[in-house]
Tab-separated table of C-alpha atoms in Angstrom:
chain	number	residue	atom	x	y	z
A	295	MET	CA	269.984	9.738	140.236
A	296	GLU	CA	272.291	12.760	140.266
A	297	LEU	CA	270.507	14.143	143.313
A	298	ARG	CA	270.875	10.772	145.136
A	299	ARG	CA	274.652	10.672	144.395
A	300	ARG	CA	275.061	14.245	145.685
A	301	ARG	CA	273.280	13.350	148.923
A	302	ALA	CA	275.421	10.207	149.333
A	303	ALA	CA	278.579	12.272	148.815
A	304	GLY	CA	277.427	14.861	151.353
A	305	LEU	CA	277.298	17.596	148.764
A	306	ALA	CA	274.803	20.456	149.002
A	307	GLU	CA	271.671	20.121	146.922
A	308	PRO	CA	271.336	22.563	144.070
A	309	ALA	CA	269.168	25.577	144.884
A	310	LEU	CA	265.687	25.420	143.409
A	311	PRO	CA	264.596	28.345	141.285
A	312	ALA	CA	262.412	30.871	143.066
A	313	VAL	CA	258.734	30.350	142.530
A	314	GLN	CA	257.170	33.236	140.650
A	315	SER	CA	253.577	33.898	141.655
A	316	HIS	CA	252.840	36.890	139.483
A	317	LEU	CA	252.644	37.711	135.804
A	318	THR	CA	255.075	40.075	134.112
A	319	ARG	CA	254.343	41.167	130.582
A	320	TYR	CA	256.364	43.362	128.268
A	321	ILE	CA	254.277	45.353	125.788
A	322	THR	CA	255.896	46.693	122.655
A	323	ASP	CA	253.764	48.844	120.347
A	324	GLY	CA	250.622	47.378	121.924
A	325	HIS	CA	251.729	43.748	121.587
A	326	PRO	CA	252.179	41.911	124.928
A	327	GLU	CA	254.903	39.317	125.332
A	328	VAL	CA	255.975	37.043	128.166
A	329	ALA	CA	258.856	38.504	130.157
A	330	PRO	CA	262.125	36.522	130.076
A	331	ALA	CA	262.396	33.831	132.734
A	332	GLY	CA	263.791	35.145	135.994
A	333	SER	CA	263.151	38.798	135.159
A	334	THR	CA	262.566	41.080	138.121
A	335	VAL	CA	260.409	44.149	138.592
A	336	ALA	CA	263.496	46.302	138.096
A	337	ASP	CA	264.161	44.510	134.802
A	338	GLY	CA	260.648	45.353	133.672
A	339	LEU	CA	261.159	49.037	134.469
A	340	ARG	CA	264.433	49.036	132.537
A	341	PHE	CA	262.656	47.454	129.581
A	342	ALA	CA	259.941	50.111	129.696
A	343	ALA	CA	262.558	52.840	129.877
A	344	GLY	CA	264.396	51.420	126.888
A	345	VAL	CA	267.530	51.034	129.004
A	346	ASP	CA	269.589	47.831	128.712
A	347	GLY	CA	271.996	46.916	131.487
A	348	ALA	CA	271.637	50.173	133.373
A	349	ASP	CA	269.458	51.440	136.174
A	350	ARG	CA	266.465	53.461	135.135
A	351	PRO	CA	266.818	57.123	136.099
A	352	SER	CA	264.253	58.248	138.670
A	353	GLY	CA	261.301	59.886	136.929
A	354	ALA	CA	262.358	58.790	133.452
A	355	ALA	CA	259.530	58.987	130.974
A	356	GLY	CA	260.336	55.656	129.354
A	357	ALA	CA	260.277	54.537	125.738
A	358	PRO	CA	257.000	55.743	124.119
A	359	ASP	CA	256.246	52.392	122.495
A	360	ARG	CA	257.138	50.224	125.494
A	361	MET	CA	255.307	49.286	128.653
A	362	ALA	CA	255.656	46.710	131.426
A	363	MET	CA	252.694	45.237	133.322
A	364	PHE	CA	252.966	43.414	136.641
A	365	PHE	CA	249.933	41.400	137.739
A	366	TYR	CA	249.710	39.979	141.272
A	367	PRO	CA	246.709	37.629	141.738
A	368	ALA	CA	247.668	36.955	145.383
A	369	PRO	CA	250.272	39.544	146.447
A	370	SER	CA	252.497	38.676	149.378
A	371	ALA	CA	254.409	41.047	151.634
A	372	ILE	CA	257.677	40.006	149.958
A	373	GLU	CA	256.316	40.793	146.498
A	374	VAL	CA	254.934	44.155	147.637
A	375	THR	CA	258.304	45.008	149.184
A	376	GLU	CA	260.126	44.106	145.962
A	377	LEU	CA	257.679	46.213	143.965
A	378	ALA	CA	258.042	49.138	146.361
A	379	GLU	CA	261.846	49.066	146.182
A	380	ALA	CA	261.936	48.873	142.396
A	381	TRP	CA	259.351	51.649	141.987
A	382	ASP	CA	260.796	53.736	144.853
A	383	LEU	CA	257.320	54.123	146.327
A	384	HIS	CA	256.365	56.569	149.051
A	385	PRO	CA	256.227	54.973	152.550
A	386	LEU	CA	252.538	55.887	152.965
A	387	LEU	CA	251.765	54.209	149.671
A	388	VAL	CA	253.661	51.092	150.706
A	389	GLU	CA	251.670	51.032	153.944
A	390	ASP	CA	248.403	51.102	151.972
A	391	LEU	CA	249.605	48.264	149.755
A	392	LEU	CA	250.569	46.115	152.726
A	393	GLN	CA	247.521	46.752	154.882
A	394	ALA	CA	244.893	46.871	152.115
A	395	HIS	CA	241.232	47.242	153.159
A	396	GLN	CA	241.111	50.740	151.675
A	397	ARG	CA	238.041	52.550	150.429
A	398	PRO	CA	238.039	53.306	146.677
A	399	LYS	CA	240.235	56.328	146.093
A	400	LEU	CA	242.781	57.982	143.809
A	401	ASP	CA	246.091	59.399	145.070
A	402	ARG	CA	249.191	60.701	143.348
A	403	TYR	CA	252.684	60.342	144.762
A	404	GLY	CA	255.029	62.149	142.411
A	405	ASP	CA	254.857	60.391	139.049
A	406	VAL	CA	253.012	57.394	140.532
A	407	LEU	CA	249.230	57.201	140.323
A	408	PHE	CA	247.625	54.992	142.985
A	409	LEU	CA	244.065	53.715	142.580
A	410	VAL	CA	241.922	51.603	144.857
A	411	VAL	CA	238.804	50.106	143.276
A	412	ARG	CA	236.353	47.386	144.263
A	413	SER	CA	234.609	44.854	142.073
A	414	ALA	CA	231.326	43.214	143.024
A	415	ARG	CA	229.550	39.954	142.323
A	416	TYR	CA	226.202	38.752	143.599
A	417	LEU	CA	225.862	35.505	145.553
A	418	ASP	CA	222.261	34.546	144.898
A	419	GLU	CA	222.063	31.706	147.433
A	420	SER	CA	223.012	33.903	150.387
A	421	GLU	CA	221.665	37.114	148.796
A	422	GLU	CA	224.926	38.911	149.468
A	423	VAL	CA	227.178	41.180	147.418
A	424	ASP	CA	230.771	39.945	147.500
A	425	PHE	CA	233.381	42.670	146.995
A	426	ALA	CA	237.011	42.320	145.937
A	427	GLU	CA	239.619	45.048	146.366
A	428	PHE	CA	242.136	45.941	143.657
A	429	HIS	CA	245.126	48.273	143.850
A	430	MET	CA	246.656	49.798	140.739
A	431	LEU	CA	249.970	51.574	140.397
A	432	VAL	CA	250.622	53.580	137.256
A	433	ARG	CA	253.731	55.424	136.184
A	434	PRO	CA	255.182	56.323	132.784
A	435	GLY	CA	255.762	53.046	130.958
A	436	ALA	CA	254.612	50.723	133.732
A	437	VAL	CA	251.477	49.547	135.501
A	438	ALA	CA	250.934	47.101	138.363
A	439	VAL	CA	247.662	45.420	139.367
A	440	LEU	CA	247.329	43.804	142.799
A	441	CYS	CA	244.332	41.673	143.801
A	442	GLN	CA	244.318	42.463	147.510
A	443	ASP	CA	241.522	40.021	148.357
A	444	LYS	CA	243.322	37.317	146.344
A	445	ARG	CA	240.335	37.066	144.014
A	446	TRP	CA	239.683	38.181	140.464
A	447	ILE	CA	236.566	40.063	139.380
A	448	ASP	CA	234.649	36.828	138.759
A	449	GLY	CA	235.665	35.392	142.146
A	450	THR	CA	238.548	33.261	140.866
A	451	ASP	CA	240.819	32.318	143.746
A	452	GLY	CA	244.242	33.903	143.244
A	453	THR	CA	245.900	31.416	145.591
A	454	GLU	CA	245.224	28.705	143.005
A	455	PHE	CA	247.548	30.471	140.607
A	456	ASP	CA	248.912	28.084	137.995
A	457	GLU	CA	252.640	28.520	137.527
A	458	ASP	CA	252.228	27.541	133.879
A	459	GLU	CA	250.256	30.749	133.391
A	460	VAL	CA	253.455	32.736	133.929
A	461	MET	CA	254.657	31.579	130.523
A	462	SER	CA	251.250	31.429	128.819
A	463	SER	CA	248.159	33.531	128.322
A	464	ASP	CA	245.830	33.811	131.302
A	465	ARG	CA	242.167	34.865	130.980
A	466	ARG	CA	242.733	37.545	133.606
A	467	GLU	CA	245.633	38.801	131.535
A	468	ARG	CA	243.428	38.809	128.447
A	469	THR	CA	240.959	41.036	130.275
A	470	LEU	CA	243.675	43.640	130.734
A	471	LEU	CA	245.749	43.213	127.571
A	472	ALA	CA	243.312	42.032	124.901
A	473	ASP	CA	243.137	45.246	122.849
A	474	GLU	CA	246.499	45.943	121.192
A	475	HIS	CA	245.233	49.191	119.654
A	476	LEU	CA	244.216	50.445	123.078
A	477	LEU	CA	247.513	49.403	124.675
A	478	ARG	CA	249.361	51.738	122.329
A	479	LEU	CA	247.783	54.606	124.308
A	480	GLY	CA	249.917	53.834	127.359
A	481	PRO	CA	249.580	52.374	130.867
A	482	GLU	CA	246.310	54.230	131.423
A	483	ALA	CA	244.785	51.825	128.892
A	484	VAL	CA	245.241	48.983	131.391
A	485	VAL	CA	243.517	51.153	133.995
A	486	TYR	CA	240.615	51.634	131.617
A	487	ARG	CA	240.389	47.899	130.885
A	488	LEU	CA	240.183	47.044	134.590
A	489	LEU	CA	237.695	49.816	135.387
A	490	ASP	CA	235.560	48.808	132.420
A	491	ALA	CA	235.533	45.150	133.508
A	492	ILE	CA	234.626	46.102	137.074
A	493	VAL	CA	231.813	48.437	136.065
A	494	ASP	CA	230.460	45.852	133.604
A	495	GLY	CA	230.458	43.399	136.510
A	496	TYR	CA	228.040	45.655	138.383
A	497	ALA	CA	225.238	44.847	135.908
A	498	PRO	CA	224.726	41.193	137.018
A	499	VAL	CA	224.809	42.363	140.648
A	500	LEU	CA	222.066	44.902	139.989
A	501	GLN	CA	220.052	42.279	138.141
A	502	GLY	CA	220.312	39.925	141.118
A	503	LEU	CA	219.233	42.700	143.489
A	504	ALA	CA	216.286	43.533	141.225
A	505	ILE	CA	215.095	39.907	141.165
A	506	ASP	CA	215.261	39.633	144.949
A	507	LYS	CA	213.461	42.963	145.291
A	508	GLU	CA	210.588	41.668	143.156
A	509	GLN	CA	210.448	38.474	145.191
A	510	ILE	CA	210.283	40.535	148.383
A	511	GLU	CA	207.409	42.600	146.987
A	512	ARG	CA	205.366	39.448	146.365
A	513	GLN	CA	206.380	38.114	149.769
A	514	VAL	CA	205.176	41.301	151.483
A	515	PHE	CA	201.674	41.111	150.013
A	516	SER	CA	201.447	37.400	150.753
A	517	GLY	CA	201.680	38.176	154.465
A	518	ASP	CA	204.931	36.303	155.137
A	519	ALA	CA	206.102	37.306	158.619
A	520	ALA	CA	209.773	36.603	157.785
A	521	VAL	CA	209.942	39.190	155.012
A	522	ALA	CA	211.007	42.065	157.312
A	523	GLU	CA	214.361	40.440	158.056
A	524	ARG	CA	214.938	39.788	154.368
A	525	ILE	CA	214.194	43.438	153.574
A	526	TYR	CA	216.731	44.607	156.154
A	527	ARG	CA	219.435	42.243	154.890
A	528	LEU	CA	218.903	43.169	151.238
A	529	SER	CA	218.836	46.871	152.144
A	530	GLN	CA	222.269	46.475	153.737
A	531	GLU	CA	223.638	44.871	150.581
A	532	VAL	CA	222.174	47.698	148.481
A	533	ILE	CA	223.780	50.285	150.792
A	534	ASP	CA	227.165	48.550	150.447
A	535	MET	CA	226.726	48.498	146.686
A	536	GLN	CA	225.851	52.195	146.682
A	537	HIS	CA	229.010	52.971	148.636
A	538	ALA	CA	231.043	51.065	146.039
A	539	THR	CA	229.496	52.817	143.025
A	540	SER	CA	229.605	56.299	144.541
A	541	SER	CA	233.250	55.846	145.557
A	542	MET	CA	234.070	54.594	142.079
A	543	THR	CA	232.440	57.748	140.715
A	544	GLU	CA	234.866	59.811	142.794
A	545	VAL	CA	237.773	57.815	141.353
A	546	LEU	CA	236.641	58.479	137.789
A	547	ASP	CA	236.133	62.160	138.591
A	548	GLY	CA	239.733	62.287	139.815
A	549	LEU	CA	240.952	60.673	136.604
A	550	ARG	CA	238.920	63.130	134.573
A	551	GLU	CA	240.501	66.067	136.381
A	552	GLY	CA	243.944	64.807	135.371
A	553	PHE	CA	243.168	64.385	131.678
A	554	GLY	CA	244.659	67.699	130.622
A	555	LYS	CA	247.458	67.905	133.189
A	556	TYR	CA	248.853	64.455	132.394
A	557	ASP	CA	248.228	64.563	128.644
A	558	ILE	CA	245.831	61.604	128.422
A	559	PRO	CA	245.056	60.775	124.745
A	560	ASP	CA	241.651	61.944	123.543
A	561	GLU	CA	240.679	58.441	122.441
A	562	LEU	CA	241.357	57.052	125.910
A	563	GLN	CA	239.422	59.931	127.449
A	564	ALA	CA	236.431	58.907	125.351
A	565	TYR	CA	236.712	55.318	126.604
A	566	LEU	CA	236.870	56.472	130.226
A	567	GLU	CA	233.851	58.716	129.680
A	568	ASP	CA	231.957	55.666	128.433
A	569	VAL	CA	232.851	53.840	131.647
A	570	SER	CA	231.682	56.891	133.590
A	571	ASP	CA	228.326	56.806	131.776
A	572	HIS	CA	227.811	53.129	132.626
A	573	LEU	CA	228.769	53.805	136.235
A	574	THR	CA	226.314	56.708	136.449
A	575	ARG	CA	223.483	54.435	135.309
A	576	ALA	CA	224.530	51.786	137.826
A	577	ASN	CA	224.655	54.359	140.600
A	578	SER	CA	221.181	55.594	139.665
A	579	ARG	CA	219.762	52.065	139.718
A	580	VAL	CA	221.287	51.387	143.120
A	581	ALA	CA	219.713	54.583	144.463
A	582	GLU	CA	216.361	53.502	143.011
A	583	TYR	CA	216.634	50.081	144.673
A	584	ARG	CA	217.449	51.686	148.005
A	585	ASP	CA	214.401	53.974	147.773
A	586	ALA	CA	212.231	51.072	146.621
A	587	LEU	CA	213.286	48.884	149.552
A	588	SER	CA	212.601	51.755	151.930
A	589	GLN	CA	209.099	52.079	150.488
A	590	ILE	CA	208.597	48.310	150.649
A	591	LEU	CA	209.584	48.365	154.311
A	592	ASN	CA	207.034	51.118	154.974
A	593	VAL	CA	204.346	49.192	153.106
A	594	ASN	CA	205.185	46.052	155.056
A	595	SER	CA	204.946	47.988	158.339
A	596	THR	CA	201.548	49.345	157.267
A	597	LEU	CA	200.273	45.894	156.313
A	598	VAL	CA	201.526	44.434	159.584
A	599	ALA	CA	199.736	47.201	161.494
A	600	GLN	CA	196.549	46.528	159.529
A	601	ARG	CA	196.742	42.813	160.256
A	602	GLN	CA	197.327	43.540	163.916
A	603	ASN	CA	194.313	45.887	163.911
A	604	GLU	CA	192.168	43.174	162.374
A	605	ASP	CA	193.365	40.733	165.003
A	606	MET	CA	192.548	43.224	167.749
A	607	LYS	CA	189.040	43.638	166.327
A	608	LYS	CA	188.479	39.894	166.470
A	609	ILE	CA	189.887	39.652	169.976
A	610	SER	CA	187.700	42.546	171.134
A	611	GLY	CA	184.641	41.032	169.459
A	612	TRP	CA	185.083	37.658	171.109
A	613	ALA	CA	185.778	39.345	174.438
A	614	ALA	CA	182.449	41.224	174.148
A	615	ILE	CA	180.596	38.049	173.160
A	616	LEU	CA	181.978	36.181	176.154
A	617	PHE	CA	181.333	39.133	178.446
A	618	ALA	CA	177.526	38.943	178.123
A	619	PRO	CA	177.159	35.348	179.427
A	620	THR	CA	179.728	36.086	182.097
A	621	LEU	CA	177.721	39.112	183.265
A	622	ILE	CA	174.486	37.119	183.525
A	623	GLY	CA	176.237	34.261	185.279
A	624	ALA	CA	177.871	36.709	187.701
A	625	ILE	CA	174.495	38.278	188.618
A	626	TYR	CA	172.920	34.922	189.357
A	627	GLY	CA	175.960	33.920	191.302
A	628	MET	CA	175.579	36.710	193.870
A	629	ASN	CA	174.650	35.640	197.414
A	630	PHE	CA	171.261	37.328	197.918
A	631	ASP	CA	168.507	35.710	199.962
A	632	VAL	CA	165.675	37.130	197.871
A	633	MET	CA	166.163	36.235	194.179
A	634	PRO	CA	162.793	35.155	192.754
A	635	GLU	CA	164.353	33.642	189.659
A	636	LEU	CA	166.163	31.080	191.771
A	637	HIS	CA	162.907	29.493	192.781
A	638	TRP	CA	161.264	29.825	189.388
A	639	THR	CA	160.862	26.694	187.314
A	640	PHE	CA	162.039	28.378	184.116
A	641	GLY	CA	164.756	30.489	185.755
A	642	TYR	CA	167.649	28.304	184.623
A	643	PRO	CA	166.454	27.921	180.985
A	644	MET	CA	165.788	31.653	180.824
A	645	ALA	CA	169.333	32.465	182.024
A	646	ILE	CA	170.819	30.111	179.448
A	647	ALA	CA	168.606	31.598	176.746
A	648	LEU	CA	169.700	35.129	177.685
A	649	MET	CA	173.360	34.109	177.506
A	650	VAL	CA	172.976	32.483	174.096
A	651	GLY	CA	170.787	35.300	172.809
A	652	PHE	CA	173.244	38.028	173.790
A	653	ALA	CA	176.107	36.089	172.261
A	654	VAL	CA	174.268	35.504	168.975
A	655	VAL	CA	173.181	39.136	168.699
A	656	LEU	CA	176.690	40.457	169.380
A	657	TYR	CA	178.220	37.980	166.925
A	658	TRP	CA	175.731	39.112	164.246
A	659	VAL	CA	176.537	42.792	164.889
A	660	PHE	CA	180.303	42.255	164.763
A	661	LYS	CA	180.012	40.034	161.700
A	662	ARG	CA	177.983	42.691	159.913
A	663	ARG	CA	180.655	45.270	160.701
A	664	LYS	CA	183.354	42.848	159.506
A	665	TRP	CA	184.977	42.529	162.884
A	666	MET	CA	184.675	38.760	162.823
């Protein structure tokens, strides 16, 4: 009613509040809380620094028991720009955030740690590995997670973000902030939680690849002609998966190198080492699957060659069997004036008998040698 009266009076309509499409959480002593309504990225950094009503000094270490987390399930260019301005990010880093499609890596720009990691899930119907790219920004007292493919680890569509989740607990948030004891160790704890969830997600992918590999093995020995294409397609998915796991290994190696320099707590180091162990096993399994598929392809090529050889034996055998009657018929078909058999009463039956006899004898010989 009020809006209708304002329109009738020619008055401007009240501005609608800006839609917030990301989660902001304030963590105090490991306990996450919903950020106040309308809070900006800069407000979150001031909270983490323990500064009220004043700009955070560049490079400030922040309050030791405070942390701010910014989660972007479907980051837009405007949101990335706001984040970059508040964090005072390097232009090259901003370019990576805007363009995405980066290989897994770890870079440091001053006090900002930048990680690119990729999760994986297996689509059994199409026999494809679906990857999702995640960017993480870490600085003292703050961490930001951006889902660059607008999907979560389990494939949840980030564009279907429920605005009610901004003021309530989201299952993606619980993946990152579930362990209050771990959150007391700092922003790197959120990094660990995401890396751990991603690496754990590799297990179902490897299981799906293993099942399809076993199916291909049975298909090869059954003589299915379409199995070669399936081997090639699955091999490509295994290669992509190997690239993801090996690149993730490089990321964890980079984190490990910074343990001492950046004073990472020993307890968190132990957690990251556990993730590294799981990743090493996943990487080993992927390498085994790649070798196995290569061997399967060689076996399939050998079996195909053997089947072709058997077919050639049969073709050659039948060609020889048909050659004998053709030879006899060709001789009697020559235009000679003096051919006694032509005027012999039993000449025609004898020619037929020779044709049949040669064919039967050759068939028996080839059958005995398993050519037929």
